[in-house]
Each structure stands twice: as structure tokens, then as C-alpha cells.
Amino acid sequence: MSEMETKAQNNWIDTFLQEAEELLAEIDEAALAMSEGDSEETINRIFRAFHTIKGSSGMCGLTAVADFTHHIETLLDKVRSGTIAASPKLADVVLAGRDQVRAIIAAEQGGDPVPAGSSEKLIEVLKSFAGEQGTTTMPNIARATETPSSVLTDRKEKAWEIRFRPCPTLFHSGGNPILLMRDLSSLGSCEVITHFDAVPSLETIDPSACYLWWTAVLHTTADQDAIRDVFMFVEDGGELEIKPVAVAAVQAAQEEIAEPHLEAAAKAQKSAESGVSKALTKESTVRVPSGRLDRLVNLVGELVMNQSRLTQMMTQIGAPELANPVQEIERLVAELRDDVLGIRMLPIGTLFSRFRRMVHDLSQELGKEVDLVTEGADTELDKSILDQLGEPLVHLLRNCIDHGFEPGDERVAKGKPRRGTIRLTAAHNGSSVVVSIGDDGRGINRAAVRAKAVEKQLIASESNLSDKEILNLIMLPGFSTAKSITNVSGRGVGMDVVKRQIDTLRGTVVIASEEGRSTTISLSLPLTLAIIEGLLVQVSNSRLIFPMFAVTENVELQASERRQKNCRNVISVRGELIPYVDLRALFQMEGDRPEIEKIVIVEHEEQRVGFVVDRVLGTHQTVLQPLGRFFRNVAVASGATIMGDGGVALILDIASTIKLADQRAREASSTSILTTA
Amino acid sequence: MEIVRQSDGVVQVSGHLHISDAESLRSALIEELKAVPSLVLDLSQVESGDTASFQLLCSARKSAETNGKGFRISTPSPAMRETSAILGVSLENLTVGVDGKQEKV
């Protein structure tokens, strides 16, 4: 195989892997819905998903996947036809099958090999399930799979005329007519004719394009939907016509004979056809590697920076005739920026559906009865944030199931429902999204937390902590109150990891808990990481940017006032004493202070903290650029941005800057700035 | 896939015919058809063939026809026969005589 051909093959496999990932997630969701009793449409969904996996994997040469999936499909087909009832037990079998498919795919891609015999064992389970439950019938499911078009057809064998002219790129997208025709033949007796009138001669043919088209006559008891399912993943961009042979003949004669039942038949036929064409004109989508989107976002970022530079230069050279076009560019760039960032926005629901499975499995493993309720699944977040949000949420959910809930009997004794509920919600709140995990479990025991923190020497035994501070102790590194270490949580790496990960996403973690009743952990996250609204300030010769979401207000600091407080670094704002960090001193910047300085007050972990700067320059659309390799360990700046004039402004990392200031203050006077307030 | 010229006008293709080999099969067929008045394609050693390779056989037939050359498929392997049956492609129909007329095998 040439390099190009290998690349094409790899592309197919990549496409398949992406597709399979989505389909497996869908199976997960549908199987869980089925276990909760929602069985009608879900079985069709599961069947279609497995069917697609079978087809695509076969096309990519992943025969092990296709072979295994075939057995699941056989079982599901029996469910669809009503011979086997949908049940929670069936859902478990489907889930196990799904996991095996994933494992086989991973193994084929060079991952851990599938344990020997595990597939065979599961196939046995699938077969015995199909056999064991074969006598139970569930007619309503069978009915659910029938569409209006098949009302005409009872379960008698019928002849269908199928005309399939695929999209020329059929082979590129992994379509394999051999498998299609084989699948078609499996529905009944099938006569296929390949038409090669459109195939060009060797000199002009593109060997990778598909010029062939097919007609087939199929005698089957299956309905139109089942036939269409065969072509499900190849019909895009192609032509597919499926019509009952009898009705087709009737339709031709319809003008002459106008018997009422024939008209009805023709009408039904028409509606069936329009159904087919509807399926063909469904909204087309394009799969794009996320790397290309990232590049697009970067380019737009640079465009935004250059645009602000242009605006600045226009005012400098004073060319009023430029004002209009520059404003127009400004508007277009802003629109482009919103659109491009919008492409990366994904509903958080994709993440939520993963957790339903996890909660299902974990609660079984730990013998706890827990339901997961999700809200706001359509809330959108930037993909890069969503990608990094999975892990912390997994930690939180695990913690919640493992520590958060009392055993069922204890719950009943307390007058709570036996089954616990985890409420996973997402909602917009200004320019951020708040994701919260709430449970109706035992709550956080303050005394236990405090005792543990003292024992671990995280706090002094006599320290006077607010309720909030006690709760926040559980996010300190090395803190774990679990009495026994389970394989679920309790290695003491949970909450501090969560906190750190959310910090890197520029988010905040807030814990609320009512002892004995509930715990809610809320993660507040920015909508995007690429461009933020910032407050531009100047200290000495440097410019800094505060993330706007944290800034609450600016106040003045008179030189006299500063001297008066005698380096205690607190200012009174409307009666409230607010500690402040002197950035000039902290960063050891040179130059004289202006007579009147400004204090930018930010909200940090529910406490207000001020930062002294020389001047506040205004708001700034900040395109975040990561710092170079040499500055990686500079914690006080989370990134940088390039200004309109080409200069660089650092973006202040508020948490780290406060930590640094606090550390310096402790070194200097052994008192924390945060406790002076 | 392997293509071997057995004698003048007889070419044996063996192994798995996959879309990724289609381009090399195409160039080989063009060259062979140029060199001889009639080409016999021996498919007895083919282990599997996909739709793209079947399509290429159709294309070869068309080329032969337009250029007034003969083209014939000889002894297709069981795998090829099975696939052709599934696809509804008659291998016999792919044969053209030197005069450009269809010929029975």
C-alpha cells in the first residue's frame, strides 16, 4: 500500500472511531432509558446504533468488532420483532455487549487485548438470553417498530423494488455495497442487479469513486423501515427508492382505474416515498478535527488583536475617512469571533449522559440506591472546557455516591426516601456556567472535618474558622475523611484535584452543605477560554489585565490614606474593611507612585480583595495567549495578550497572586493578609 | 494484491483486491491492454475482491471495447464468484471479443 493509500485507510478508521464513540454513548443512554422502562423507541435506537457499528467496522476491516456486534444485533432484532421483551435485564446485557464492543475496538487499535474467551462467553449469554426469554412476547414493541407506511402490509411476505444509486464518494466514507447486498439478502430472497453503464473506461476512471448503481427486488416479511435501515449509513448524498412492487404497478395503472382502495394504497405509497426523501435531505453535517477549530480560534484571536491595533492607529494618525471602514471591520470581526467561538460550543448533555452509566454502575457496586437527575443538559460550553470538565465531575460524583449517601436503611430511619438522588445541573449565570452536583445525603460533618484537619496538621487546633472555611478544608491537598479506602474514592486525592482542575479552567468551586440533609458542590466556569473580557490596568511601566468576571469595583487610594494605615494594607470601603495587595511592592516595580492610586477590588473565594494599581485604563477584549516555555512556572500570570500597539500585557492569575502576597506577608510579619480583615 | 504477467496477453492477479490497490490495478490493466490485442485476466488466485475492484473490471471491459481489444476473465476463484453473485455482477458479461463484441466464456 502506498503512503497515500495507507493514509486513506487510516482516515476511514479515524472516522469510524469517532462515529463509534458517539454511537456507543448513544447506546449507553438508550440502554439506561430502557432499564428505566422507556422501551419503545429506545430499542430501535440501540439496534440502529449497533447496526451502524457493525457495518462501519466491517468496512474498515475490523472484522472482530463486526462479528461480535452481529450477535447483539441478532438478539435486538428479536426484541424488535417482539419475541423478547425489553427489560432492565436486557439493558444490562446490552450494556455489557456495548462495553465488549468498546474493548474490542480498543484492542484492535493497539490497546489492551480483550481477555481471551470473554467475547465467546458474552456471545453465549446473548444467545441464551435470546433462547431463554424466547417465549415471552411483547406485542406493543413490535407494533412500535411499524410505521404508517407498513400499515398496509401485514406480516405476509411482500415484494419490494429497491433502487440505490450511491453518492460517488461512497467508498471514501467507508460504504461497502457487498455488505449492503448481503444484509439485504438476509431479509429475504433478493435479486440484485448491478448497473455499470456509468462506469468510465480505465483511462478516465477514478478508481476510488463509485459509479455503480443497483436495483434489487426483495421478497421479505420485513417492513420498509427495516429495508431502509440497511442503507442507513450510505444514503447520504445518494438516491434511495424503496417501493412495494405491487403498489408500484398499481400506481402506473392508477389513471385508468380509480378504485377507492387503490387510491388509498397509492396515497400510502406516496407518504412512504416522501418519508424516504425526507431521510435523504436531512441536515448535512461535516466532521472537522477539533485541532482545525482550535487553529481557527487562534486566527480569529489574532484578527481581533490586529483589529484593535488598527483602531488605535486610526485615532493616532487622525484619519477620519478611515473611521467608517474600521468600524465596519470591528463589527465583522466581532461577529466572526462570536460565530467561531460558537462552533466550539457543545451542550454539556454529552458529558451528562456518560455519568448516568457511571452512577448506575457505581451505585450497584457500592450497594447504594441512587438516582441521577440531570437538568440543563442543553447548556453549552466551549469544547476545550467540556473536555477538561469530565474528570473533576467524575471525582465529585464518585465522592458523592461513596461518602455522600447513607445506606438505604439509615435513610429510611431518618425519614428520607430509601433511594438517594443526585441532582446534576447546569445553568448559565452571566458570562459563566454553573455546574452543580447536589445530593440529599448525609451532608458534611463539620466536626469530623475539623478534627481531621487538625490531625493532619492542616490547621492549628485553636484556629477560629468560619463555616465556609471549614467546608473549604476538604479541598486541601492530602485531606480525606474516608475511614476505609475503597476503590471508588477516598485516597485523599479527590477534592484538591478537583479544585486544581477547576482553577486551571478559571473556574471556582463553592461547597454548601446542610448537615444530615444535603451537600451541593457548585462549579462556576467561564463560557470560553479563548477570549475573555478583561480590565486593563497600569502599574509602573507594565500593563496587566484582570479577568473582568472577578472584578467588582474600583476605588481610589490616596497617598495620605496609605501612610495612615501604616502598611497594614487594608482599606475601608463603605464601612467594610478590605485587605489589599500592593502590586508595585509585590512585583518590586520601579518608579514613583502617583499621588492617587487605584484599588481594583475582586471577589476571590467569596472574599473581597483589593489590588493597588497606578491607573485603570479600561475594559479590554482579551485574546488569551499562553506564556512561552520559559515562563511556565510563573504562577501569577495565567497568560498574556498582545495589545493594540503591539505591546504585551500579562493576565493576572488572581488566586496565585493572592497566595504569593499572603506568603510574603507571612514571611515578613507572620500574619496572613487574609486574616487581618 | 499481486499482478504477474504469465505469458503474453495473460495476466494473473492474486491476493486481496482492495480499493487501496485499485489505482495500481488500473495502471497495470491500462499497460497490459495497450501491449496486446486481447487480454485474459486470470482471477483464480484472488482471495477476496471488493466493490471497487469489481468496478475496475467493468471499466477494463469498457476500455477494451472502445479500443477494439479483447478482454476476458478466466477461472474466477470461488471468492470472486461468491462476491459477484452477491453484487449481481455477471463475470461472463465482462467479456469482450477482439472485434469488440460480447463473447461467452
CSV table of N, CA, C and O in Angstrom, one decimal, chain A residues 17-99:
chain,number,residue,atom,x,y,z
A,17,LEU,N,-13.8,5.5,14.3
A,17,LEU,CA,-13.6,5.5,15.7
A,17,LEU,C,-14.4,6.7,16.3
A,17,LEU,O,-15.0,6.5,17.4
A,18,GLN,N,-14.4,7.8,15.6
A,18,GLN,CA,-15.2,8.9,16.1
A,18,GLN,C,-16.7,8.6,16.1
A,18,GLN,O,-17.4,8.8,17.1
A,19,GLU,N,-17.1,8.0,15.1
A,19,GLU,CA,-18.5,7.6,14.9
A,19,GLU,C,-18.9,6.6,16.0
A,19,GLU,O,-19.9,6.7,16.7
A,20,ALA,N,-18.0,5.6,16.2
A,20,ALA,CA,-18.3,4.6,17.1
A,20,ALA,C,-18.4,5.1,18.5
A,20,ALA,O,-19.3,4.8,19.3
A,21,GLU,N,-17.6,6.1,18.8
A,21,GLU,CA,-17.6,6.7,20.2
A,21,GLU,C,-19.0,7.3,20.4
A,21,GLU,O,-19.6,7.1,21.5
A,22,GLU,N,-19.5,8.0,19.4
A,22,GLU,CA,-20.8,8.7,19.6
A,22,GLU,C,-21.9,7.6,19.7
A,22,GLU,O,-22.8,7.7,20.5
A,23,LEU,N,-21.8,6.6,18.9
A,23,LEU,CA,-22.8,5.6,18.9
A,23,LEU,C,-22.8,4.8,20.2
A,23,LEU,O,-23.9,4.5,20.7
A,24,LEU,N,-21.6,4.5,20.7
A,24,LEU,CA,-21.6,3.8,22.0
A,24,LEU,C,-22.2,4.6,23.1
A,24,LEU,O,-22.9,4.1,23.9
A,25,ALA,N,-21.9,6.0,23.0
A,25,ALA,CA,-22.5,6.8,24.0
A,25,ALA,C,-24.1,6.8,23.9
A,25,ALA,O,-24.8,6.8,24.9
A,26,GLU,N,-24.5,6.8,22.6
A,26,GLU,CA,-26.0,6.8,22.4
A,26,GLU,C,-26.6,5.4,23.0
A,26,GLU,O,-27.6,5.4,23.6
A,27,ILE,N,-25.8,4.4,22.7
A,27,ILE,CA,-26.3,3.1,23.2
A,27,ILE,C,-26.4,3.1,24.7
A,27,ILE,O,-27.4,2.6,25.3
A,28,ASP,N,-25.4,3.6,25.3
A,28,ASP,CA,-25.4,3.8,26.8
A,28,ASP,C,-26.7,4.4,27.3
A,28,ASP,O,-27.4,4.0,28.2
A,29,GLU,N,-26.9,5.6,26.7
A,29,GLU,CA,-28.0,6.4,27.1
A,29,GLU,C,-29.4,5.7,26.9
A,29,GLU,O,-30.2,5.6,27.8
A,30,ALA,N,-29.5,5.1,25.7
A,30,ALA,CA,-30.7,4.4,25.3
A,30,ALA,C,-30.9,3.2,26.2
A,30,ALA,O,-32.0,2.9,26.7
A,31,ALA,N,-29.8,2.4,26.5
A,31,ALA,CA,-30.0,1.2,27.3
A,31,ALA,C,-30.4,1.6,28.7
A,31,ALA,O,-31.2,0.9,29.3
A,32,LEU,N,-29.9,2.7,29.2
A,32,LEU,CA,-30.3,3.1,30.6
A,32,LEU,C,-31.7,3.6,30.6
A,32,LEU,O,-32.5,3.3,31.5
A,33,ALA,N,-32.1,4.2,29.5
A,33,ALA,CA,-33.5,4.6,29.4
A,33,ALA,C,-34.4,3.4,29.4
A,33,ALA,O,-35.5,3.3,30.0
A,34,MET,N,-33.9,2.3,28.7
A,34,MET,CA,-34.7,1.1,28.6
A,34,MET,C,-34.8,0.5,30.0
A,34,MET,O,-35.9,0.0,30.4
A,35,SER,N,-33.7,0.5,30.8
A,35,SER,CA,-33.7,-0.1,32.1
A,35,SER,C,-34.7,0.6,33.0
A,35,SER,O,-35.2,0.1,34.0
A,36,GLU,N,-35.0,1.9,32.6
A,36,GLU,CA,-35.9,2.6,33.4
A,36,GLU,C,-37.3,2.5,32.9
A,36,GLU,O,-38.3,3.2,33.3
A,37,GLY,N,-37.5,1.6,31.9
A,37,GLY,CA,-38.8,1.3,31.4
A,37,GLY,C,-39.2,2.0,30.1
A,37,GLY,O,-40.3,1.7,29.6
A,38,ASP,N,-38.4,2.8,29.6
A,38,ASP,CA,-38.7,3.6,28.4
A,38,ASP,C,-38.3,2.7,27.3
A,38,ASP,O,-37.1,2.8,26.8
A,39,SER,N,-39.1,1.9,26.7
A,39,SER,CA,-38.6,0.8,25.8
A,39,SER,C,-38.9,0.9,24.4
A,39,SER,O,-38.4,0.3,23.6
A,40,GLU,N,-39.9,1.8,24.0
A,40,GLU,CA,-40.4,1.7,22.7
A,40,GLU,C,-39.4,2.1,21.6
A,40,GLU,O,-38.9,1.4,20.8
A,41,GLU,N,-39.1,3.4,21.6
A,41,GLU,CA,-38.2,4.0,20.6
A,41,GLU,C,-36.8,3.6,20.9
A,41,GLU,O,-35.9,3.4,20.0
A,42,THR,N,-36.5,3.4,22.2
A,42,THR,CA,-35.1,3.1,22.5
A,42,THR,C,-34.5,1.9,21.9
A,42,THR,O,-33.3,1.8,21.5
A,43,ILE,N,-35.3,0.8,21.8
A,43,ILE,CA,-34.8,-0.4,21.2
A,43,ILE,C,-34.4,-0.1,19.7
A,43,ILE,O,-33.4,-0.6,19.3
A,44,ASN,N,-35.2,0.6,19.0
A,44,ASN,CA,-34.9,1.0,17.7
A,44,ASN,C,-33.6,1.8,17.6
A,44,ASN,O,-32.7,1.6,16.8
A,45,ARG,N,-33.4,2.7,18.6
A,45,ARG,CA,-32.2,3.5,18.6
A,45,ARG,C,-31.0,2.6,18.8
A,45,ARG,O,-29.9,2.7,18.2
A,46,ILE,N,-31.1,1.7,19.8
A,46,ILE,CA,-30.0,0.8,20.1
A,46,ILE,C,-29.6,-0.1,18.9
A,46,ILE,O,-28.5,-0.2,18.5
A,47,PHE,N,-30.7,-0.6,18.3
A,47,PHE,CA,-30.5,-1.5,17.2
A,47,PHE,C,-29.8,-0.8,16.1
A,47,PHE,O,-28.8,-1.2,15.5
A,48,ARG,N,-30.2,0.4,15.8
A,48,ARG,CA,-29.6,1.2,14.7
A,48,ARG,C,-28.2,1.5,15.0
A,48,ARG,O,-27.3,1.4,14.1
A,49,ALA,N,-27.9,1.8,16.2
A,49,ALA,CA,-26.5,2.2,16.6
A,49,ALA,C,-25.6,1.0,16.4
A,49,ALA,O,-24.5,1.0,15.8
A,50,PHE,N,-26.0,-0.2,16.9
A,50,PHE,CA,-25.2,-1.4,16.8
A,50,PHE,C,-25.1,-1.8,15.3
A,50,PHE,O,-24.0,-2.2,14.8
A,51,HIS,N,-26.2,-1.6,14.6
A,51,HIS,CA,-26.2,-1.9,13.2
A,51,HIS,C,-25.1,-1.1,12.4
A,51,HIS,O,-24.4,-1.6,11.6
A,52,THR,N,-25.1,0.2,12.7
A,52,THR,CA,-24.1,1.1,12.1
A,52,THR,C,-22.7,0.7,12.5
A,52,THR,O,-21.8,0.6,11.6
A,53,ILE,N,-22.5,0.3,13.7
A,53,ILE,CA,-21.2,-0.1,14.2
A,53,ILE,C,-20.8,-1.3,13.4
A,53,ILE,O,-19.6,-1.4,12.9
A,54,LYS,N,-21.7,-2.2,13.3
A,54,LYS,CA,-21.4,-3.5,12.6
A,54,LYS,C,-21.0,-3.2,11.1
A,54,LYS,O,-19.9,-3.6,10.7
A,55,GLY,N,-21.8,-2.4,10.5
A,55,GLY,CA,-21.5,-2.1,9.1
A,55,GLY,C,-20.2,-1.3,8.9
A,55,GLY,O,-19.3,-1.8,8.2
A,56,SER,N,-20.0,-0.3,9.7
A,56,SER,CA,-18.8,0.5,9.5
A,56,SER,C,-17.5,-0.2,9.9
A,56,SER,O,-16.5,-0.1,9.3
A,57,SER,N,-17.6,-1.0,11.0
A,57,SER,CA,-16.4,-1.7,11.4
A,57,SER,C,-16.0,-2.7,10.3
A,57,SER,O,-14.8,-2.9,10.1
A,58,GLY,N,-17.0,-3.4,9.7
A,58,GLY,CA,-16.7,-4.3,8.7
A,58,GLY,C,-16.0,-3.7,7.5
A,58,GLY,O,-15.1,-4.2,7.0
A,59,MET,N,-16.5,-2.4,7.2
A,59,MET,CA,-15.9,-1.7,6.1
A,59,MET,C,-14.4,-1.4,6.4
A,59,MET,O,-13.6,-1.2,5.5
A,60,CYS,N,-14.1,-1.1,7.7
A,60,CYS,CA,-12.7,-0.7,8.0
A,60,CYS,C,-11.9,-1.9,8.2
A,60,CYS,O,-10.7,-1.8,8.6
A,61,GLY,N,-12.4,-3.1,8.0
A,61,GLY,CA,-11.6,-4.3,8.2
A,61,GLY,C,-11.5,-4.7,9.6
A,61,GLY,O,-10.7,-5.6,10.0
A,62,LEU,N,-12.3,-4.1,10.5
A,62,LEU,CA,-12.3,-4.5,11.9
A,62,LEU,C,-13.3,-5.6,12.1
A,62,LEU,O,-14.4,-5.5,12.7
A,63,THR,N,-13.0,-6.8,11.6
A,63,THR,CA,-14.0,-7.9,11.5
A,63,THR,C,-14.3,-8.4,12.9
A,63,THR,O,-15.5,-8.8,13.1
A,64,ALA,N,-13.4,-8.3,13.8
A,64,ALA,CA,-13.7,-8.8,15.2
A,64,ALA,C,-14.9,-8.0,15.7
A,64,ALA,O,-15.8,-8.6,16.4
A,65,VAL,N,-14.9,-6.7,15.5
A,65,VAL,CA,-15.9,-5.9,16.0
A,65,VAL,C,-17.3,-6.2,15.3
A,65,VAL,O,-18.3,-6.5,16.0
A,66,ALA,N,-17.2,-6.4,14.0
A,66,ALA,CA,-18.4,-6.6,13.2
A,66,ALA,C,-19.0,-8.0,13.6
A,66,ALA,O,-20.2,-8.1,13.8
A,67,ASP,N,-18.1,-9.0,13.8
A,67,ASP,CA,-18.6,-10.3,14.2
A,67,ASP,C,-19.3,-10.3,15.5
A,67,ASP,O,-20.4,-10.9,15.6
A,68,PHE,N,-18.7,-9.6,16.5
A,68,PHE,CA,-19.3,-9.6,17.8
A,68,PHE,C,-20.6,-8.9,17.8
A,68,PHE,O,-21.6,-9.3,18.3
A,69,THR,N,-20.6,-7.7,17.1
A,69,THR,CA,-21.8,-6.9,17.1
A,69,THR,C,-23.0,-7.6,16.4
A,69,THR,O,-24.1,-7.4,16.8
A,70,HIS,N,-22.6,-8.5,15.5
A,70,HIS,CA,-23.6,-9.3,14.8
A,70,HIS,C,-24.5,-10.0,15.8
A,70,HIS,O,-25.7,-10.1,15.7
A,71,HIS,N,-23.9,-10.6,16.9
A,71,HIS,CA,-24.7,-11.3,17.9
A,71,HIS,C,-25.6,-10.5,18.7
A,71,HIS,O,-26.7,-10.9,19.0
A,72,ILE,N,-25.1,-9.3,19.0
A,72,ILE,CA,-26.0,-8.4,19.7
A,72,ILE,C,-27.2,-8.0,18.8
A,72,ILE,O,-28.3,-7.9,19.3
A,73,GLU,N,-26.9,-7.7,17.6
A,73,GLU,CA,-27.9,-7.3,16.6
A,73,GLU,C,-29.0,-8.4,16.5
A,73,GLU,O,-30.2,-8.1,16.5
A,74,THR,N,-28.5,-9.7,16.5
A,74,THR,CA,-29.5,-10.8,16.4
A,74,THR,C,-30.5,-10.8,17.6
A,74,THR,O,-31.7,-10.9,17.4
A,75,LEU,N,-29.9,-10.6,18.8
A,75,LEU,CA,-30.7,-10.5,20.0
A,75,LEU,C,-31.7,-9.3,19.9
A,75,LEU,O,-32.9,-9.5,20.1
A,76,LEU,N,-31.2,-8.2,19.5
A,76,LEU,CA,-32.0,-7.0,19.4
A,76,LEU,C,-33.1,-7.1,18.4
A,76,LEU,O,-34.2,-6.6,18.5
A,77,ASP,N,-32.8,-7.8,17.3
A,77,ASP,CA,-33.8,-8.0,16.3
A,77,ASP,C,-35.0,-8.8,16.8
A,77,ASP,O,-36.1,-8.5,16.5
A,78,LYS,N,-34.7,-9.7,17.7
A,78,LYS,CA,-35.8,-10.5,18.3
A,78,LYS,C,-36.6,-9.6,19.2
A,78,LYS,O,-37.8,-9.7,19.3
A,79,VAL,N,-35.9,-8.6,19.9
A,79,VAL,CA,-36.7,-7.7,20.7
A,79,VAL,C,-37.6,-6.8,19.8
A,79,VAL,O,-38.7,-6.6,20.1
A,80,ARG,N,-37.0,-6.4,18.7
A,80,ARG,CA,-37.7,-5.5,17.8
A,80,ARG,C,-39.0,-6.2,17.2
A,80,ARG,O,-40.0,-5.7,17.1
A,81,SER,N,-38.8,-7.5,16.9
A,81,SER,CA,-39.9,-8.2,16.4
A,81,SER,C,-40.9,-8.7,17.4
A,81,SER,O,-41.9,-9.3,17.1
A,82,GLY,N,-40.5,-8.5,18.7
A,82,GLY,CA,-41.5,-8.8,19.8
A,82,GLY,C,-41.4,-10.1,20.4
A,82,GLY,O,-42.1,-10.5,21.2
A,83,THR,N,-40.3,-10.9,19.9
A,83,THR,CA,-40.2,-12.3,20.5
A,83,THR,C,-39.6,-12.2,21.9
A,83,THR,O,-39.8,-13.1,22.8
A,84,ILE,N,-38.8,-11.1,22.2
A,84,ILE,CA,-38.2,-11.0,23.5
A,84,ILE,C,-38.7,-9.7,24.1
A,84,ILE,O,-38.7,-8.7,23.3
A,85,ALA,N,-39.0,-9.6,25.4
A,85,ALA,CA,-39.4,-8.4,26.0
A,85,ALA,C,-38.3,-7.5,26.4
A,85,ALA,O,-37.2,-8.0,26.8
A,86,ALA,N,-38.4,-6.2,26.2
A,86,ALA,CA,-37.4,-5.3,26.8
A,86,ALA,C,-37.5,-5.3,28.3
A,86,ALA,O,-38.6,-5.4,28.8
A,87,SER,N,-36.4,-5.3,28.9
A,87,SER,CA,-36.4,-5.4,30.4
A,87,SER,C,-35.1,-4.8,30.9
A,87,SER,O,-34.2,-4.6,30.2
A,88,PRO,N,-35.1,-4.5,32.2
A,88,PRO,CA,-33.8,-4.0,32.8
A,88,PRO,C,-32.7,-5.0,32.6
A,88,PRO,O,-31.5,-4.6,32.4
A,89,LYS,N,-33.1,-6.3,32.6
A,89,LYS,CA,-32.1,-7.3,32.5
A,89,LYS,C,-31.5,-7.3,31.1
A,89,LYS,O,-30.3,-7.4,30.9
A,90,LEU,N,-32.4,-7.1,30.1
A,90,LEU,CA,-31.9,-6.9,28.7
A,90,LEU,C,-31.0,-5.7,28.6
A,90,LEU,O,-29.9,-5.8,28.0
A,91,ALA,N,-31.3,-4.6,29.3
A,91,ALA,CA,-30.5,-3.4,29.3
A,91,ALA,C,-29.1,-3.8,29.8
A,91,ALA,O,-28.1,-3.3,29.2
A,92,ASP,N,-29.0,-4.6,30.9
A,92,ASP,CA,-27.7,-4.9,31.4
A,92,ASP,C,-26.9,-5.7,30.4
A,92,ASP,O,-25.7,-5.5,30.2
A,93,VAL,N,-27.6,-6.6,29.7
A,93,VAL,CA,-26.9,-7.4,28.7
A,93,VAL,C,-26.4,-6.5,27.6
A,93,VAL,O,-25.3,-6.6,27.1
A,94,VAL,N,-27.3,-5.6,27.2
A,94,VAL,CA,-26.9,-4.7,26.1
A,94,VAL,C,-25.7,-3.8,26.5
A,94,VAL,O,-24.7,-3.6,25.8
A,95,LEU,N,-25.7,-3.4,27.8
A,95,LEU,CA,-24.6,-2.6,28.3
A,95,LEU,C,-23.3,-3.4,28.3
A,95,LEU,O,-22.2,-2.9,27.9
A,96,ALA,N,-23.4,-4.6,28.7
A,96,ALA,CA,-22.2,-5.5,28.7
A,96,ALA,C,-21.7,-5.7,27.3
A,96,ALA,O,-20.5,-5.6,27.1
A,97,GLY,N,-22.6,-5.9,26.4
A,97,GLY,CA,-22.2,-6.0,25.0
A,97,GLY,C,-21.6,-4.8,24.5
A,97,GLY,O,-20.5,-4.9,23.8
A,98,ARG,N,-22.1,-3.7,24.8
A,98,ARG,CA,-21.5,-2.4,24.4
A,98,ARG,C,-20.1,-2.2,24.9
A,98,ARG,O,-19.2,-1.8,24.2
A,99,ASP,N,-19.9,-2.6,26.2
A,99,ASP,CA,-18.6,-2.5,26.8
A,99,ASP,C,-17.6,-3.4,26.0
A,99,ASP,O,-16.4,-3.0,25.8
